[in-house]
PDB file of C-alpha atoms and ligand atoms in Angstrom:
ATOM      1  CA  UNK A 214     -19.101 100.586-122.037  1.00 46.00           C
ATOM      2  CA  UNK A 215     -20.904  97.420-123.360  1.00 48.00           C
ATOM      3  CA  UNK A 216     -24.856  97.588-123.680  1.00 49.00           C
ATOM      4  CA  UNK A 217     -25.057  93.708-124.285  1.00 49.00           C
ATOM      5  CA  UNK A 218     -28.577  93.476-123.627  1.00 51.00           C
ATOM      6  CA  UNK A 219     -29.394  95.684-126.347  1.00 48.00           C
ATOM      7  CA  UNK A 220     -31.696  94.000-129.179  1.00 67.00           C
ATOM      8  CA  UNK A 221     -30.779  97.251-131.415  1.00 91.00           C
ATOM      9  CA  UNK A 222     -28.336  96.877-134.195  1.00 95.00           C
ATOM     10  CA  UNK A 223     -27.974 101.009-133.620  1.00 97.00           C
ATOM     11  CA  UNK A 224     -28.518 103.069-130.300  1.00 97.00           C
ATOM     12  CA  UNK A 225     -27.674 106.147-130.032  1.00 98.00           C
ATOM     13  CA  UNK A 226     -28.334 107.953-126.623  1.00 97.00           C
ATOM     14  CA  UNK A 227     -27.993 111.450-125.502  1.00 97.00           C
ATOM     15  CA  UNK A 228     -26.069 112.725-128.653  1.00 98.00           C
ATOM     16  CA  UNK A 229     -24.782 116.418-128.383  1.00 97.00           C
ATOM     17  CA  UNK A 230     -22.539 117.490-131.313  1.00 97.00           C
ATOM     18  CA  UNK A 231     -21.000 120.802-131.885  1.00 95.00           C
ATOM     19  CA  UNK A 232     -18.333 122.540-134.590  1.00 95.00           C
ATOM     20  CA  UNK A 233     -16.103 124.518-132.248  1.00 91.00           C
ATOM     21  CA  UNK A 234     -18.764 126.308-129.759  1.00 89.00           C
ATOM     22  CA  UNK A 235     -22.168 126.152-131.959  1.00 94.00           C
ATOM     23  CA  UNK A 236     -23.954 123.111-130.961  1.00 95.00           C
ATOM     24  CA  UNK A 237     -25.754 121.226-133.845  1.00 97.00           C
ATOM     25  CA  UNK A 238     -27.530 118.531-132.123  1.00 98.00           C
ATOM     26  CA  UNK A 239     -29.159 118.104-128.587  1.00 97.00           C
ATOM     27  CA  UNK A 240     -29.962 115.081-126.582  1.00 97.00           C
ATOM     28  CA  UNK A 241     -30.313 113.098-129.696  1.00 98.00           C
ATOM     29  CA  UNK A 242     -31.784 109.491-128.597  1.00 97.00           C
ATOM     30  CA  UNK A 243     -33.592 106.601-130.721  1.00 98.00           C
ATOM     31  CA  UNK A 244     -33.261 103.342-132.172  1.00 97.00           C
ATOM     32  CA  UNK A 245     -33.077 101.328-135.035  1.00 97.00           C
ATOM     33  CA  UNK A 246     -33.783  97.650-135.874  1.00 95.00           C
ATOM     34  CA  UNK A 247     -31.718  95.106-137.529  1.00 94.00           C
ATOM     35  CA  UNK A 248     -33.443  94.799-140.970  1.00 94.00           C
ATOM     36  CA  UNK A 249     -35.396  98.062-141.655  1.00 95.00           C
ATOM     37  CA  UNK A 250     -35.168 100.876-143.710  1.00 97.00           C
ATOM     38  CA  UNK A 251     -34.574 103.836-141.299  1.00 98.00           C
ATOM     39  CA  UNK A 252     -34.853 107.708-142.463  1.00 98.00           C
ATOM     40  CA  UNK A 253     -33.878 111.175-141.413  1.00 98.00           C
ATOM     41  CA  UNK A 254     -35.844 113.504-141.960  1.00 97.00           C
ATOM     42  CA  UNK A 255     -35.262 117.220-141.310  1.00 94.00           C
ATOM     43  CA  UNK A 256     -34.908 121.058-143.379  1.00 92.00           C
ATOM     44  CA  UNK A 257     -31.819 121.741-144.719  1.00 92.00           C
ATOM     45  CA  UNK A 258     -29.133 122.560-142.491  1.00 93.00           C
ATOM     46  CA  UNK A 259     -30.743 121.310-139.721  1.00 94.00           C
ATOM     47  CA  UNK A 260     -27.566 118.092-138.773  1.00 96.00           C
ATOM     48  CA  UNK A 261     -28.482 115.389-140.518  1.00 96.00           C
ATOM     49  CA  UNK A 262     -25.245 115.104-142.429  1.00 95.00           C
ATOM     50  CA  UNK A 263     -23.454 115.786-139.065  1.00 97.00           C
ATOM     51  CA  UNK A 264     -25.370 112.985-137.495  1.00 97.00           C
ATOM     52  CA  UNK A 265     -24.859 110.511-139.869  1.00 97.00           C
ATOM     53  CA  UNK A 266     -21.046 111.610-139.686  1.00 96.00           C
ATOM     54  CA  UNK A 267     -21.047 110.199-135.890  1.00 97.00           C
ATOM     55  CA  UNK A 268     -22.796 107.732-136.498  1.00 96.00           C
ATOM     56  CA  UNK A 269     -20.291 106.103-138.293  1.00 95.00           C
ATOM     57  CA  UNK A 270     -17.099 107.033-136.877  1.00 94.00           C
ATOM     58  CA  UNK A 271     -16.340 110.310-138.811  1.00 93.00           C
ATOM     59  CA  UNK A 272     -16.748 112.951-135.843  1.00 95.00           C
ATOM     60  CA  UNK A 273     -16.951 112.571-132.421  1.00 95.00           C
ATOM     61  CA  UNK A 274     -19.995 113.424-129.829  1.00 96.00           C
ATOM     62  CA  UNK A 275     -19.092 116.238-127.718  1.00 96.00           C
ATOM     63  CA  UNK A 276     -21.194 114.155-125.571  1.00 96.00           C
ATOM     64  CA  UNK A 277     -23.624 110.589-125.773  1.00 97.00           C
ATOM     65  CA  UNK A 278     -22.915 107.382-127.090  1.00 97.00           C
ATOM     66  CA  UNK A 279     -23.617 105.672-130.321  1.00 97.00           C
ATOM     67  CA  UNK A 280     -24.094 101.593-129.962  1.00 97.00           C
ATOM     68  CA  UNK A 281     -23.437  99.492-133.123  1.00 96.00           C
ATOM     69  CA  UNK A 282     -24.861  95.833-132.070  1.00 95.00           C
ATOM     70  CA  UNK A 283     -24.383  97.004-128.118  1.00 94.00           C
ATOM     71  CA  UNK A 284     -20.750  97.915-128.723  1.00 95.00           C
ATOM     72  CA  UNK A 285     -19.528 101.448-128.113  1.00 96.00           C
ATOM     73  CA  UNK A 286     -18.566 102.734-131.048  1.00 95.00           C
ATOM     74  CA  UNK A 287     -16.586 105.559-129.751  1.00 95.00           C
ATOM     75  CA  UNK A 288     -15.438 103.482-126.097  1.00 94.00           C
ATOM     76  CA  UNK A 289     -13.728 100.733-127.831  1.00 94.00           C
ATOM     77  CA  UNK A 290      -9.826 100.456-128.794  1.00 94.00           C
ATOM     78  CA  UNK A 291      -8.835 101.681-132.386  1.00 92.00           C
ATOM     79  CA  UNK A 292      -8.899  98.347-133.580  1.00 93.00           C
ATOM     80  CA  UNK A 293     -12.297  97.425-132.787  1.00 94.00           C
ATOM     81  CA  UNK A 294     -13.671 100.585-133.994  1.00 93.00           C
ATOM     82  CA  UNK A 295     -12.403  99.486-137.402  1.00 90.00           C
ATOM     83  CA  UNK A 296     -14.040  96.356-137.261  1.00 91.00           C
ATOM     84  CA  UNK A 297     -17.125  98.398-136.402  1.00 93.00           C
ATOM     85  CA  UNK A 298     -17.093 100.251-139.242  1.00 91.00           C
ATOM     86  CA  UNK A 299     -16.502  97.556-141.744  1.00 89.00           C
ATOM     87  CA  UNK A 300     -19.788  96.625-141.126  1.00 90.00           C
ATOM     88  CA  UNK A 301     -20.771  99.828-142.742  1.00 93.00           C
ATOM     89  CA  UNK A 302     -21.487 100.631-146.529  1.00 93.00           C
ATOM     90  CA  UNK A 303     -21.953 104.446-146.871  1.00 93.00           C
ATOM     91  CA  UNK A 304     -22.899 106.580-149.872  1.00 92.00           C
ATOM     92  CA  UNK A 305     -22.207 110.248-149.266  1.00 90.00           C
ATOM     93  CA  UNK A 306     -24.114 113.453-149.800  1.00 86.00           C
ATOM     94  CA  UNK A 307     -21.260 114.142-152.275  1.00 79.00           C
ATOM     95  CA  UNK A 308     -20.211 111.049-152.641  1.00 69.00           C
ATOM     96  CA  UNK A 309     -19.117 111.076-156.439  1.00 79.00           C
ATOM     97  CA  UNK A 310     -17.389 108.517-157.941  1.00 91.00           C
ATOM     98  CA  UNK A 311     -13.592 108.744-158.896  1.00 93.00           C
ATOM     99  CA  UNK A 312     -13.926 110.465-161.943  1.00 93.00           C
ATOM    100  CA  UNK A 313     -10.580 109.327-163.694  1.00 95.00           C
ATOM    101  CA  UNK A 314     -10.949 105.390-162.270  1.00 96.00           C
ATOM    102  CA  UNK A 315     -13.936 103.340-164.467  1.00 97.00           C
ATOM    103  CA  UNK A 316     -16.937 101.287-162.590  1.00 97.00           C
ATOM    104  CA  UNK A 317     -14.642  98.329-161.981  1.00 97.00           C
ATOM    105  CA  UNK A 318     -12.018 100.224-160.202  1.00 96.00           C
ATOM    106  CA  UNK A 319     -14.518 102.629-158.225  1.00 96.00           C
ATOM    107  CA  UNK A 320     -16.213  99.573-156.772  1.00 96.00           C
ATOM    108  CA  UNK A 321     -13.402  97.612-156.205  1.00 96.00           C
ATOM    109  CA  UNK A 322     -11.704 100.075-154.260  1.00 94.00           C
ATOM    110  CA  UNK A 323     -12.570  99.305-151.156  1.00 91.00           C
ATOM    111  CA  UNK A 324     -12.067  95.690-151.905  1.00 93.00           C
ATOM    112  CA  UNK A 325      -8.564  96.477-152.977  1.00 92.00           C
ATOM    113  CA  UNK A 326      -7.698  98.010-150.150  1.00 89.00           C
ATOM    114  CA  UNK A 327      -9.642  97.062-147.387  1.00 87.00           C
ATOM    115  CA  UNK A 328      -9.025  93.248-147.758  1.00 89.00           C
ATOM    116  CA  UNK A 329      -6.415  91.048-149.098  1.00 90.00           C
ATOM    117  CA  UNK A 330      -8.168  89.214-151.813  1.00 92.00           C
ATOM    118  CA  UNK A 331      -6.148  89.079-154.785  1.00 92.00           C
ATOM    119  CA  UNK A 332      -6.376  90.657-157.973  1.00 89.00           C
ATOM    120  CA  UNK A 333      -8.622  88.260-160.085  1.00 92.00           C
ATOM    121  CA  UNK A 334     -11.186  87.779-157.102  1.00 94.00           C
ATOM    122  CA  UNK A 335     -12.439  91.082-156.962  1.00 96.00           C
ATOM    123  CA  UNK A 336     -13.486  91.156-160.761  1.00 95.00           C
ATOM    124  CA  UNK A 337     -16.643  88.472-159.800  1.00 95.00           C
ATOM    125  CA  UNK A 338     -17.400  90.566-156.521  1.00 96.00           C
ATOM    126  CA  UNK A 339     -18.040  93.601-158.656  1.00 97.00           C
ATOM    127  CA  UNK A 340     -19.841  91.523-161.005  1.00 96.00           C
ATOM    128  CA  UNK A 341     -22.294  90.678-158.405  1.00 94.00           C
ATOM    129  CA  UNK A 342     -22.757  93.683-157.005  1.00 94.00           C
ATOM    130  CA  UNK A 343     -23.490  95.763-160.461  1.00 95.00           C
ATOM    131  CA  UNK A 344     -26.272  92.839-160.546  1.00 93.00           C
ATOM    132  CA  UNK A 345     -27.977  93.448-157.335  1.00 91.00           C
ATOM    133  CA  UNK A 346     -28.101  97.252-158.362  1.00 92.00           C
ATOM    134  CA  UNK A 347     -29.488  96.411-161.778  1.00 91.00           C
ATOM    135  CA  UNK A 348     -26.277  96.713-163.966  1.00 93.00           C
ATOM    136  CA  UNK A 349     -24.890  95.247-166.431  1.00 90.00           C
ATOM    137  CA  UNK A 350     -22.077  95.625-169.345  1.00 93.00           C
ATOM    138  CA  UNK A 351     -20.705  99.454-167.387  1.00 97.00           C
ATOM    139  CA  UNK A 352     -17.837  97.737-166.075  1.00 96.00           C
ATOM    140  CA  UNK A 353     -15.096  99.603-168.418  1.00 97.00           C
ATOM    141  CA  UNK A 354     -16.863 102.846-168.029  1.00 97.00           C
ATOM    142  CA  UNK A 355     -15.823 106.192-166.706  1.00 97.00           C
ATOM    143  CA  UNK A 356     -18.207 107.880-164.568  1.00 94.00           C
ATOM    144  CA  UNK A 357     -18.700 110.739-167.050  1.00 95.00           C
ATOM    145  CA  UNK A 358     -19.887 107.869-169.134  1.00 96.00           C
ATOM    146  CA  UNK A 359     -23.048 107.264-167.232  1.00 94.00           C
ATOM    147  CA  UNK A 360     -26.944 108.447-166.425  1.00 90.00           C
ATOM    148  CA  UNK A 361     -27.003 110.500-163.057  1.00 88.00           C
ATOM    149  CA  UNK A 362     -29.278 107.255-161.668  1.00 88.00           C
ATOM    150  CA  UNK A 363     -26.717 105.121-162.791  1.00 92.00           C
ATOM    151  CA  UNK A 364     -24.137 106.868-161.389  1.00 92.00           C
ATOM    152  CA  UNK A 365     -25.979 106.786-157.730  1.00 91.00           C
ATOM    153  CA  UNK A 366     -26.389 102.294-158.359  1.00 92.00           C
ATOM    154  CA  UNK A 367     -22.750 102.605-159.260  1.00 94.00           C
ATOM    155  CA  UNK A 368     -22.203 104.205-155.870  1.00 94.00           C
ATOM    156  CA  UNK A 369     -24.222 101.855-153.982  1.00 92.00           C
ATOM    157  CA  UNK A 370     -22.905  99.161-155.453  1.00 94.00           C
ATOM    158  CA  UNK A 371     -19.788 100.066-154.031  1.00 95.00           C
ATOM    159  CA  UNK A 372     -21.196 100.758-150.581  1.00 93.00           C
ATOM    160  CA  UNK A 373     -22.075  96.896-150.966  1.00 93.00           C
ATOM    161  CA  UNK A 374     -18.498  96.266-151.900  1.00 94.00           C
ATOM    162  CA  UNK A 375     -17.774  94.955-148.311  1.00 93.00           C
ATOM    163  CA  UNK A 376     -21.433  92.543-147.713  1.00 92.00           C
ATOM    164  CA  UNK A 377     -22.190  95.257-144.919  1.00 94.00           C
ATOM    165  CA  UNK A 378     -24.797  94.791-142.821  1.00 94.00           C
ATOM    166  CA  UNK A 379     -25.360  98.597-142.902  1.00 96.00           C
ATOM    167  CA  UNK A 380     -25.858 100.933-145.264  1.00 96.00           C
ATOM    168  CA  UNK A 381     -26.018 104.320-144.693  1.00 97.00           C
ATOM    169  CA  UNK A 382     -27.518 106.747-147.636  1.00 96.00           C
ATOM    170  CA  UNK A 383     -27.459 110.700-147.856  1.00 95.00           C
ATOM    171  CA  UNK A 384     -29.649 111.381-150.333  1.00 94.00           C
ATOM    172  CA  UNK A 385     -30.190 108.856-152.654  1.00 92.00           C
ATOM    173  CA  UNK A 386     -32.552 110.471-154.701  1.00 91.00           C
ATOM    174  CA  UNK A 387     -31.127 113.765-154.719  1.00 88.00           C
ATOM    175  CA  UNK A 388     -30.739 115.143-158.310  1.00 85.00           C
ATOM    176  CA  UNK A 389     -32.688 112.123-159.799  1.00 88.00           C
ATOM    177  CA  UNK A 390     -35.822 112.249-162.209  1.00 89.00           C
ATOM    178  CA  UNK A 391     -38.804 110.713-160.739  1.00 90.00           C
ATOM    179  CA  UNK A 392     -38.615 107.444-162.585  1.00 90.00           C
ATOM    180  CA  UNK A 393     -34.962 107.119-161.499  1.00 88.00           C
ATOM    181  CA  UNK A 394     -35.719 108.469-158.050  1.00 92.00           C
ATOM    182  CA  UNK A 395     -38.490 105.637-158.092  1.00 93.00           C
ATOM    183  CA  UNK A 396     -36.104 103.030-159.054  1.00 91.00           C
ATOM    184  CA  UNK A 397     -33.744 103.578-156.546  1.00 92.00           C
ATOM    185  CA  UNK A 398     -36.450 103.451-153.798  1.00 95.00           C
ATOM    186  CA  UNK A 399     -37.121 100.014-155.420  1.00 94.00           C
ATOM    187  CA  UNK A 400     -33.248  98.816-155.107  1.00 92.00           C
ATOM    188  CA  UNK A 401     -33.832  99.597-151.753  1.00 95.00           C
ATOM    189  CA  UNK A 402     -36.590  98.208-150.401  1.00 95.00           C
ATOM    190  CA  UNK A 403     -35.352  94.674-152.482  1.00 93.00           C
ATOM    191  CA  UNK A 404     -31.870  95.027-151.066  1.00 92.00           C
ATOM    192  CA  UNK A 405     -33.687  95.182-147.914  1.00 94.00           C
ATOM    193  CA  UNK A 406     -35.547  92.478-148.419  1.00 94.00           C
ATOM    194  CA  UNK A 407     -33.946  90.040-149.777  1.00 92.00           C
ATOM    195  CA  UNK A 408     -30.331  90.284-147.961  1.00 91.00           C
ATOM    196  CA  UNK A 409     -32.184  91.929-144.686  1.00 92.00           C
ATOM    197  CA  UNK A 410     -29.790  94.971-144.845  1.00 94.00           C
ATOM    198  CA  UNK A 411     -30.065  97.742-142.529  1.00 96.00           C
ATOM    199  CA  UNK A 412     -30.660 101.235-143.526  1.00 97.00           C
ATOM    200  CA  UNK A 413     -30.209 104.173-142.763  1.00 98.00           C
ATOM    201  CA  UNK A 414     -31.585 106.919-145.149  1.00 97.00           C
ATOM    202  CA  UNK A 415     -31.108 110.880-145.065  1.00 97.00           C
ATOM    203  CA  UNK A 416     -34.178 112.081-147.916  1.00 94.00           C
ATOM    204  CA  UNK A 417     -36.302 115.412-148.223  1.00 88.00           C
ATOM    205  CA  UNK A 418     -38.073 113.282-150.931  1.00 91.00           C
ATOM    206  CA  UNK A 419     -42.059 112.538-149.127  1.00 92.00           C
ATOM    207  CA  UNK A 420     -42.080 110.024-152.446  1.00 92.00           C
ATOM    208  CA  UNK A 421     -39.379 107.603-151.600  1.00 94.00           C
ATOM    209  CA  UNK A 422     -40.058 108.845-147.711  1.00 95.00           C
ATOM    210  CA  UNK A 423     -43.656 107.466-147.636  1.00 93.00           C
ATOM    211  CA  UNK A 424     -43.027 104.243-149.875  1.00 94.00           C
ATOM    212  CA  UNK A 425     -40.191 102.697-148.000  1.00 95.00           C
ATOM    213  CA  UNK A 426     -39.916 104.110-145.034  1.00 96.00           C
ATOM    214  CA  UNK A 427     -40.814 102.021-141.754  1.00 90.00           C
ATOM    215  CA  UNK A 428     -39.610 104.344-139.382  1.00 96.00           C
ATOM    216  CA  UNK A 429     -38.697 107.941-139.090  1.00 97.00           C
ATOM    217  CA  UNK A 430     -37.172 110.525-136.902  1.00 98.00           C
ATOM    218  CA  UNK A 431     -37.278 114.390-137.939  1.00 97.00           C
ATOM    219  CA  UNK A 432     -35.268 116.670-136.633  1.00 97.00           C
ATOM    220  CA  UNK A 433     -35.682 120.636-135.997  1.00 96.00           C
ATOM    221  CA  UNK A 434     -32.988 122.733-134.418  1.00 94.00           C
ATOM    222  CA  UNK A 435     -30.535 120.019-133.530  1.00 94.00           C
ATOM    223  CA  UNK A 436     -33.924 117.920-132.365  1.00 97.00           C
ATOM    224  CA  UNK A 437     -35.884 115.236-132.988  1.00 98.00           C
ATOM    225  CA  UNK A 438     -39.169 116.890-132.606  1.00 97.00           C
ATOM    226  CA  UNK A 439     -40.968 113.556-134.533  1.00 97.00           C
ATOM    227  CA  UNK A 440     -40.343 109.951-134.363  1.00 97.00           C
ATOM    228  CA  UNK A 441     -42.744 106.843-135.987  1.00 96.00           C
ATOM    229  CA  UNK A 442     -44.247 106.171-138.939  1.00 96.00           C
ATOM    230  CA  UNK A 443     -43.450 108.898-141.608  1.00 95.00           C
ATOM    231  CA  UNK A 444     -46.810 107.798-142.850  1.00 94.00           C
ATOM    232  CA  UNK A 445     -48.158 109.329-140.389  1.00 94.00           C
ATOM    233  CA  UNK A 446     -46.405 112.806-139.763  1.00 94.00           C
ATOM    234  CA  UNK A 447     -48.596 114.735-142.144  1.00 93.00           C
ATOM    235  CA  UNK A 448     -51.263 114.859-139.044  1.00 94.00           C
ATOM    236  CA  UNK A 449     -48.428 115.385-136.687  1.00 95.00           C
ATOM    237  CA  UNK A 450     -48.934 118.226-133.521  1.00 95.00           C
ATOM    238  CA  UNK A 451     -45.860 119.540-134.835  1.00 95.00           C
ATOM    239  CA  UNK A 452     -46.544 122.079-137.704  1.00 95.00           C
ATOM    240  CA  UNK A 453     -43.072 122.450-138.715  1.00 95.00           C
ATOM    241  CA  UNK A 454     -43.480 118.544-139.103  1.00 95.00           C
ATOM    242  CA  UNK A 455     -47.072 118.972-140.514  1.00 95.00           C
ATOM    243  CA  UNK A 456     -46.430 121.610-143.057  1.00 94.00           C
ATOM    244  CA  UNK A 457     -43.640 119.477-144.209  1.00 93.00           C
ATOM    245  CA  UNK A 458     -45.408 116.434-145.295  1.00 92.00           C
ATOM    246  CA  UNK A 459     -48.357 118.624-146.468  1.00 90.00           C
ATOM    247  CA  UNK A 460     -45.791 120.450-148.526  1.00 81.00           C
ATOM    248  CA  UNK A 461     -46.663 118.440-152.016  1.00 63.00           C
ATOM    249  CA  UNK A 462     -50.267 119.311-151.416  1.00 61.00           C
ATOM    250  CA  UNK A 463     -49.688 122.436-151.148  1.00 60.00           C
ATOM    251  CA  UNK A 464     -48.220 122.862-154.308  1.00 60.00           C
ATOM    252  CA  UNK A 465     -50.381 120.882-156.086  1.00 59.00           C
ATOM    253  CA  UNK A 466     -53.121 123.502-155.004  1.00 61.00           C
ATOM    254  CA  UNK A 467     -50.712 126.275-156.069  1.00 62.00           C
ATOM    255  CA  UNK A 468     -50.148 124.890-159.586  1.00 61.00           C
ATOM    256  CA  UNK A 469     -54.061 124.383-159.754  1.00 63.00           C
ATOM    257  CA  UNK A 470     -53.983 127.598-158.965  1.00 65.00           C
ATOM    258  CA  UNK A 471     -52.074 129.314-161.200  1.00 65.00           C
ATOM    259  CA  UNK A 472     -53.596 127.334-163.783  1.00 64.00           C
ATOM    260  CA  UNK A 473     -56.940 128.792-163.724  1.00 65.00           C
ATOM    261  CA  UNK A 474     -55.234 132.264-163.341  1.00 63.00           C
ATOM    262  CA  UNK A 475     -53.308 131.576-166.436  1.00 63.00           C
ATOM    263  CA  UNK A 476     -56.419 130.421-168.620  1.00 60.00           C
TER     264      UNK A 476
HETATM  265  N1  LIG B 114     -17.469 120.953-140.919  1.00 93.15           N
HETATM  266  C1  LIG B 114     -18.281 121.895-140.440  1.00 93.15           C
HETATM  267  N2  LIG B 114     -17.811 122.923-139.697  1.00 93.15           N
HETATM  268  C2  LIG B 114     -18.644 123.841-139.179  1.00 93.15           C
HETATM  269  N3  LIG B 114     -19.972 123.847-139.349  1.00 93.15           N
HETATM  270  C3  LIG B 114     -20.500 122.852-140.082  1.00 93.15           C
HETATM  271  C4  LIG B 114     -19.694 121.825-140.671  1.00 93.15           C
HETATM  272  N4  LIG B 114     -20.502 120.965-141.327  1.00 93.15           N
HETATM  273  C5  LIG B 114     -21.740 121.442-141.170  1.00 93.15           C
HETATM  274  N5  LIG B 114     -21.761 122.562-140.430  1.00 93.15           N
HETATM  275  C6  LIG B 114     -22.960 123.323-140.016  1.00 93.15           C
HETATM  276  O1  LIG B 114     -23.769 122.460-139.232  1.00 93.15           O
HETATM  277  C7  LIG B 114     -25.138 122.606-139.539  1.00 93.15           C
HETATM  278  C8  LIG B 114     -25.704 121.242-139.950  1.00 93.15           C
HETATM  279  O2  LIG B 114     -25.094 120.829-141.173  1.00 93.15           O
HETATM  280  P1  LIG B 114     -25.429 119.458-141.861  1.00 93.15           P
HETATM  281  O3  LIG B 114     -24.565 119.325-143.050  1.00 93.15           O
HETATM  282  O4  LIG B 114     -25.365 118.382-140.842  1.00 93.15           O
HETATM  283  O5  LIG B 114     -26.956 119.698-142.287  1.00 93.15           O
HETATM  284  P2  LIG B 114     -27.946 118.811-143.173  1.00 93.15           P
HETATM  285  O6  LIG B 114     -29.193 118.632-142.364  1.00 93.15           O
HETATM  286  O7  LIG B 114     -27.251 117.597-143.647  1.00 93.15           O
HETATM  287  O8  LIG B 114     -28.254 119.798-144.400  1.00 93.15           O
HETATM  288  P3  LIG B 114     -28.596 119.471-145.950  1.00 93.15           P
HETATM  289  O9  LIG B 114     -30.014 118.973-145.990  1.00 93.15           O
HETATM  290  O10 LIG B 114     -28.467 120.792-146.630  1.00 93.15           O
HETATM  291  O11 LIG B 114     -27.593 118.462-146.430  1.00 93.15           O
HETATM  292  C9  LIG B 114     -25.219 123.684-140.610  1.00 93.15           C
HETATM  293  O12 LIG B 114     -25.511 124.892-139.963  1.00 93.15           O
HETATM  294  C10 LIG B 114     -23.840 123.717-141.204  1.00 93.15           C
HETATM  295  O13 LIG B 114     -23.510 125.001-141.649  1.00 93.15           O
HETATM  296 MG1  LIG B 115     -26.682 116.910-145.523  1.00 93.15          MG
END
């Protein structure tokens, strides 16, 4: 199945994915658009990881389609499948770094064996790539070695490894202080930018959410029960979706709060 009239660099329609019998997502349809900085959105536990996962190959639907650039990602011969997916970079929820390999070797992993370049071209790829995330003089490190934030640029400097055209995130800013969490939402909306990459970001952080964020979808038990402008789900109908983004209000007030109980 070939939608070649689609405009979308990623479709995916009627999505229903399940682990054995329990079904984890539902009639999952949306859109995204070459070039923009895409999020999901959702409580924990609620599929986002498992989405992601089919979107790029990992699992299976149990039913539905998912189009990269109007191709079928999972109606397509093995071979083209892979040629799918190398337009993907992809940092994973867990997705350390090899502990016992230093920066060079983490990030030129996939270089090493996903292409045949030889030995001494890979050293300038990594070179450039530790300079779009902001690096510099790490190259000989472990991973131990490094901040938690530089850690996460290591990583998606090696999602960039490849010049995908898509990057998918699970949590960028997971585990990050908020000047580190702030930098990475910078990165991202300058990778974006300038080399017009595509991405696709799983956060629960309304910071990086509402600054670089164009469009959102949030899911709810296996749903997407809001889809737009993040910006503007704090007045959504949905109060699951509501209370959400009116979460870091809320605990403002509570701190404020406590504060004058405490004095
Ligand atoms: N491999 C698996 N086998 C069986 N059940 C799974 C598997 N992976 C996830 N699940 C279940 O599927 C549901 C969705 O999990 P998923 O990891 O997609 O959630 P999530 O939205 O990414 O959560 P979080 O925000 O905590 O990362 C959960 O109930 C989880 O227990
Ligand atoms: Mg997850």
């Amino acid at each position: 199945m070939n939608e070649i009239q689609n405009p979308h660099i990623i479709k995916v329609k009627k999505l229903f994915a399940r682990y054995d019998k329990k079904i984890i997502l539902e009639n999952i349809d949306f859109e995204i658009n070459a070039g923009e900085i895409f999020m999901i959105i959702g409580g924990s536990g609620c599929g986002k990881t498992t989405l992601l996962n089919h979107m790029i190959g990992l699992l299976s639907p149990s039913s539905g389609n998912v189009f990269i650039e109007g191709e079928d990602l999972f109606g397509v011969s093995e071979e083209k499948q892979l040629s799918i997916l190398r337009k993907f970079g992809v940092l994973f929820q867990n997705g350390a770094l090899f502990a016992s390999i230093n920066v060079l070797a983490n990030i030129g992993l996939p270089l090493k064996e996903l292409t045949k370049l030889p030995e001494e071209a890979i050293l300038p790829i990594v070179q450039i790539k530790l300079k779009m995330v902001g690096l510099d003089n790490v190259l000989t490190l472990l991973p131990a070695e490094l901040s938690g934030g530089m850690r996460k640029r290591v990583a998606v400097a090696r999602a960039m490894a490849l010049d995908p055209k898509i990057i998918f995130l699970d949590e960028p800013t997971s585990g990050l202080d908020p000047v580190s969490a702030g930098e990475m939402d910078t990165l991202i909306d300058n990778l974006s930018k300038i080399l017009g990459i595509t991405f696709v970001i799983i956060s629960h952080d309304l910071i990086s959410i509402k600054k670089i964020a164009k469009r959102a979808i949030f899911l709810h038990q296996g749903q997407i029960v809001a889809e737009g402008n993040p910006k503007e789900f704090n007045k959504h109908h949905n109060l699951i979706v509501k209370n959400f983004f009116n979460r870091e209000q809320e605990e403002e007030e509570e701190e404020e709060e406590q504060e004058e109980v405490e004095l």
